[in-house]
Amino acid sequence: MTENIGVLGKKSTKPAQRTGVERVVNAPLPTVYGMFRAVGYLDHDRGDEQVALVHGDIGTENVLTRLHSECLTGDAFGSQHCECGDQLSSALSAVVAAGGGVVVYLRGHEGRGIGLLAKLRAMALQAEGLDTVEANLALGLPVDARDYGVAAAILSDLGVRSVRLMSNNPRKGEALLRHGVQIAEQVPLLIPPCEDNITYLRTKRERLDHHLPHLDAVAHWS
């Protein structure tokens, strides 16, 4: 408890402000992919509610893991502007096929951290010819504002010390390393491109260093 002096000079007390990530609930979650445990967390620093979907007995080392940034348009609406919805589906399928793993669904990461409405504004600029990097910068926003500290804290709470990280983005692995989670392997999560997202994916490869070698086979879309 912290002690404060009120306006009348009387002492009052109030709870100290909580910080960090707190596990709140652990609930069974049957899905079309298989059975998961939905472990819910509250990030006291940012106010976000987070969830980790855990399948099987994951152990502590070399845990097959996906850090999935929230994407309403891709995850819920099936947008083909990005590959996010297909990556989420593939990751959930992969951990079930492997017999165990974790998908940390990171809220507050919409549009690489700029928020839903800003992401939609950036998409409108992309429709006018800007790429995803140029669009964010034209709005005066960072290219990537995501922070993975909360993901590392969730993995730590789950007892995970090292991961086989399903990602094409080397910066995710670098971020986890900075927060003390070891990377045993970076596992590609390659989704076949379509005409609506090929430009976006090429920009991610050329300007954001994503490892997307399968794009080399696509030459018929300009």
Short mmCIF file of C-alpha atoms in Angstrom, two decimals:
data_model
loop_
_atom_site.label_atom_id
_atom_site.label_comp_id
_atom_site.label_asym_id
_atom_site.label_seq_id
_atom_site.Cartn_x
_atom_site.Cartn_y
_atom_site.Cartn_z
CA MET A 1 0.00 0.00 0.00
CA THR A 2 1.17 3.55 -0.68
CA GLU A 3 0.44 6.41 1.68
CA ASN A 4 -0.81 9.81 0.45
CA ILE A 5 -1.76 13.07 2.12
CA GLY A 6 -5.24 14.22 1.15
CA VAL A 7 -6.42 17.81 0.61
CA LEU A 8 -7.47 18.11 4.26
CA GLY A 9 -4.13 16.89 5.52
CA LYS A 10 -5.47 13.46 6.41
CA LYS A 11 -3.57 10.37 5.49
CA SER A 12 -5.16 8.11 2.91
CA THR A 13 -4.09 4.88 1.36
CA LYS A 14 -4.57 3.40 -2.09
CA PRO A 15 -3.22 0.28 -3.74
CA ALA A 16 0.09 0.64 -5.49
CA GLN A 17 -0.28 0.66 -9.26
CA ARG A 18 0.40 -2.80 -10.63
CA THR A 19 2.92 -3.35 -13.39
CA GLY A 20 3.93 -6.22 -15.61
CA VAL A 21 1.90 -9.13 -16.96
CA GLU A 22 -0.55 -11.05 -14.78
CA ARG A 23 -2.05 -14.45 -15.57
CA VAL A 24 -5.81 -14.13 -15.04
CA VAL A 25 -7.49 -17.27 -16.39
CA ASN A 26 -6.81 -20.69 -17.88
CA ALA A 27 -9.72 -22.16 -19.84
CA PRO A 28 -10.15 -25.11 -22.21
CA LEU A 29 -10.71 -24.01 -25.81
CA PRO A 30 -11.82 -26.62 -28.35
CA THR A 31 -11.16 -25.39 -31.90
CA VAL A 32 -11.41 -26.71 -35.44
CA TYR A 33 -7.64 -27.32 -35.23
CA GLY A 34 -7.70 -29.24 -31.96
CA MET A 35 -7.92 -28.71 -28.21
CA PHE A 36 -6.11 -25.76 -26.68
CA ARG A 37 -5.84 -24.08 -23.33
CA ALA A 38 -6.58 -20.37 -23.58
CA VAL A 39 -4.37 -18.72 -20.98
CA GLY A 40 -5.47 -15.11 -20.49
CA TYR A 41 -3.24 -12.31 -19.26
CA LEU A 42 -3.58 -8.65 -18.36
CA ASP A 43 -0.75 -6.34 -19.32
CA HIS A 44 -0.88 -3.80 -16.51
CA ASP A 45 1.59 -1.49 -18.26
CA ARG A 46 -0.43 -1.04 -21.46
CA GLY A 47 -3.88 -2.16 -20.36
CA ASP A 48 -4.11 -4.79 -23.09
CA GLU A 49 -5.75 -8.18 -22.57
CA GLN A 50 -3.59 -10.93 -24.06
CA VAL A 51 -4.02 -14.64 -24.70
CA ALA A 52 -1.74 -17.59 -25.29
CA LEU A 53 -3.20 -20.69 -26.92
CA VAL A 54 -1.35 -23.72 -25.57
CA HIS A 55 -1.63 -27.21 -27.04
CA GLY A 56 -0.30 -30.33 -25.38
CA ASP A 57 2.52 -30.70 -22.90
CA ILE A 58 4.89 -28.02 -24.16
CA GLY A 59 7.86 -28.53 -21.83
CA THR A 60 10.45 -25.79 -21.47
CA GLU A 61 12.91 -26.14 -24.37
CA ASN A 62 12.52 -25.94 -28.15
CA VAL A 63 8.81 -25.16 -27.88
CA LEU A 64 7.12 -24.63 -31.24
CA THR A 65 5.88 -21.05 -30.90
CA ARG A 66 4.14 -18.40 -32.94
CA LEU A 67 3.94 -14.74 -31.86
CA HIS A 68 0.95 -13.56 -33.87
CA SER A 69 0.26 -9.85 -34.14
CA GLU A 70 -3.42 -9.00 -34.00
CA CYS A 71 -4.86 -8.34 -37.47
CA LEU A 72 -8.63 -7.86 -37.51
CA THR A 73 -8.87 -7.54 -41.29
CA GLY A 74 -6.85 -10.68 -41.96
CA ASP A 75 -7.69 -12.87 -38.96
CA ALA A 76 -11.44 -12.18 -38.79
CA PHE A 77 -12.45 -10.82 -42.21
CA GLY A 78 -10.21 -12.95 -44.45
CA SER A 79 -8.49 -9.99 -46.09
CA GLN A 80 -6.12 -10.91 -48.89
CA HIS A 81 -4.23 -7.67 -48.52
CA CYS A 82 -1.93 -9.57 -46.12
CA GLU A 83 -1.22 -13.21 -45.25
CA CYS A 84 -2.01 -12.86 -41.53
CA GLY A 85 -5.17 -14.97 -41.39
CA ASP A 86 -3.53 -17.85 -43.24
CA GLN A 87 -0.44 -17.62 -41.02
CA LEU A 88 -2.58 -17.84 -37.87
CA SER A 89 -4.43 -20.87 -39.23
CA SER A 90 -1.19 -22.54 -40.31
CA ALA A 91 0.44 -21.91 -36.93
CA LEU A 92 -2.48 -23.41 -34.99
CA SER A 93 -2.45 -26.43 -37.27
CA ALA A 94 1.31 -26.80 -36.91
CA VAL A 95 1.36 -26.90 -33.11
CA VAL A 96 -1.39 -29.52 -33.10
CA ALA A 97 0.47 -31.60 -35.70
CA ALA A 98 3.63 -31.32 -33.59
CA GLY A 99 1.79 -32.53 -30.48
CA GLY A 100 2.46 -29.34 -28.53
CA GLY A 101 3.19 -25.66 -28.86
CA VAL A 102 2.10 -22.12 -28.16
CA VAL A 103 0.47 -19.37 -30.21
CA VAL A 104 0.69 -16.04 -28.41
CA TYR A 105 -1.95 -13.72 -29.86
CA LEU A 106 -0.65 -10.19 -29.36
CA ARG A 107 -3.32 -7.54 -29.06
CA GLY A 108 -2.22 -3.95 -29.51
CA HIS A 109 -0.12 -4.99 -32.52
CA GLU A 110 -2.70 -4.05 -35.16
CA GLY A 111 -1.03 -2.60 -38.24
CA ARG A 112 2.46 -3.31 -36.83
CA GLY A 113 1.45 -1.37 -33.74
CA ILE A 114 -0.18 1.74 -35.24
CA GLY A 115 -3.80 0.72 -34.57
CA LEU A 116 -6.77 -0.30 -36.68
CA LEU A 117 -7.88 3.07 -38.06
CA ALA A 118 -4.33 4.12 -38.87
CA LYS A 119 -3.80 0.78 -40.61
CA LEU A 120 -6.90 1.37 -42.73
CA ARG A 121 -5.62 4.83 -43.64
CA ALA A 122 -2.31 3.27 -44.63
CA MET A 123 -4.15 0.68 -46.74
CA ALA A 124 -5.98 3.51 -48.52
CA LEU A 125 -2.63 5.11 -49.35
CA GLN A 126 -1.33 1.77 -50.60
CA ALA A 127 -4.31 1.58 -52.95
CA GLU A 128 -3.06 4.90 -54.37
CA GLY A 129 0.40 3.49 -55.04
CA LEU A 130 2.46 3.79 -51.87
CA ASP A 131 4.00 0.69 -50.35
CA THR A 132 3.34 -0.33 -46.74
CA VAL A 133 6.48 1.41 -45.45
CA GLU A 134 5.86 4.63 -47.39
CA ALA A 135 2.22 4.70 -46.26
CA ASN A 136 3.08 4.60 -42.56
CA LEU A 137 5.72 7.29 -42.98
CA ALA A 138 3.33 9.48 -45.00
CA LEU A 139 0.96 9.37 -42.01
CA GLY A 140 3.78 10.42 -39.69
CA LEU A 141 3.77 7.00 -38.02
CA PRO A 142 6.55 4.49 -37.32
CA VAL A 143 7.10 1.68 -39.78
CA ASP A 144 6.92 -0.88 -36.97
CA ALA A 145 5.91 0.09 -33.43
CA ARG A 146 5.50 -3.40 -32.00
CA ASP A 147 7.08 -4.44 -28.71
CA TYR A 148 7.58 -8.10 -27.81
CA GLY A 149 8.31 -7.69 -24.10
CA VAL A 150 4.81 -8.87 -23.18
CA ALA A 151 5.25 -11.96 -25.37
CA ALA A 152 8.50 -12.80 -23.61
CA ALA A 153 6.81 -12.34 -20.23
CA ILE A 154 3.97 -14.68 -21.23
CA LEU A 155 6.41 -17.33 -22.43
CA SER A 156 8.34 -17.01 -19.19
CA ASP A 157 5.14 -17.49 -17.18
CA LEU A 158 4.43 -20.64 -19.21
CA GLY A 159 7.90 -21.93 -18.33
CA VAL A 160 9.25 -21.62 -21.87
CA ARG A 161 12.98 -20.97 -22.06
CA SER A 162 13.69 -21.59 -25.73
CA VAL A 163 11.49 -21.66 -28.82
CA ARG A 164 11.27 -22.91 -32.35
CA LEU A 165 9.86 -19.64 -33.62
CA MET A 166 7.40 -19.78 -36.51
CA SER A 167 8.16 -16.52 -38.27
CA ASN A 168 9.66 -15.05 -41.41
CA ASN A 169 10.63 -11.89 -39.54
CA PRO A 170 14.14 -12.02 -38.01
CA ARG A 171 13.34 -9.02 -35.80
CA LYS A 172 10.91 -11.09 -33.72
CA GLY A 173 13.69 -13.49 -32.81
CA GLU A 174 16.04 -10.63 -32.03
CA ALA A 175 13.42 -9.07 -29.76
CA LEU A 176 12.86 -12.31 -27.84
CA LEU A 177 16.60 -12.73 -27.38
CA ARG A 178 16.81 -9.25 -25.87
CA HIS A 179 14.13 -10.31 -23.38
CA GLY A 180 15.89 -13.53 -22.43
CA VAL A 181 14.07 -16.12 -24.57
CA GLN A 182 16.46 -18.28 -26.58
CA ILE A 183 15.80 -19.10 -30.24
CA ALA A 184 16.54 -22.75 -31.00
CA GLU A 185 15.31 -22.44 -34.58
CA GLN A 186 13.43 -20.01 -36.80
CA VAL A 187 10.76 -22.00 -38.65
CA PRO A 188 9.48 -20.49 -41.93
CA LEU A 189 5.76 -19.83 -42.16
CA LEU A 190 5.39 -19.32 -45.90
CA ILE A 191 1.94 -18.70 -47.36
CA PRO A 192 1.39 -18.85 -51.14
CA PRO A 193 0.95 -15.28 -52.37
CA CYS A 194 -1.97 -13.99 -54.38
CA GLU A 195 -2.32 -11.10 -56.76
CA ASP A 196 -3.76 -8.88 -54.03
CA ASN A 197 -0.84 -9.26 -51.60
CA ILE A 198 2.22 -9.88 -53.78
CA THR A 199 3.30 -6.21 -53.69
CA TYR A 200 2.85 -6.09 -49.92
CA LEU A 201 4.87 -9.27 -49.45
CA ARG A 202 7.65 -8.08 -51.73
CA THR A 203 7.86 -4.88 -49.71
CA LYS A 204 8.13 -6.89 -46.49
CA ARG A 205 11.01 -8.84 -48.01
CA GLU A 206 12.84 -5.91 -49.59
CA ARG A 207 12.33 -3.22 -46.96
CA LEU A 208 11.57 -5.09 -43.71
CA ASP A 209 14.01 -8.00 -44.12
CA HIS A 210 11.41 -10.76 -43.99
CA HIS A 211 12.68 -14.10 -45.27
CA LEU A 212 10.29 -14.91 -48.12
CA PRO A 213 12.23 -16.99 -50.68
CA HIS A 214 9.06 -18.47 -52.16
CA LEU A 215 8.28 -15.13 -53.81
CA ASP A 216 11.07 -15.76 -56.31
CA ALA A 217 8.85 -18.31 -58.04
CA VAL A 218 6.14 -15.69 -58.67
CA ALA A 219 7.00 -13.70 -61.77
CA HIS A 220 3.66 -13.26 -63.54
CA TRP A 221 2.34 -10.49 -61.24
CA SER A 222 3.91 -7.08 -61.62
#
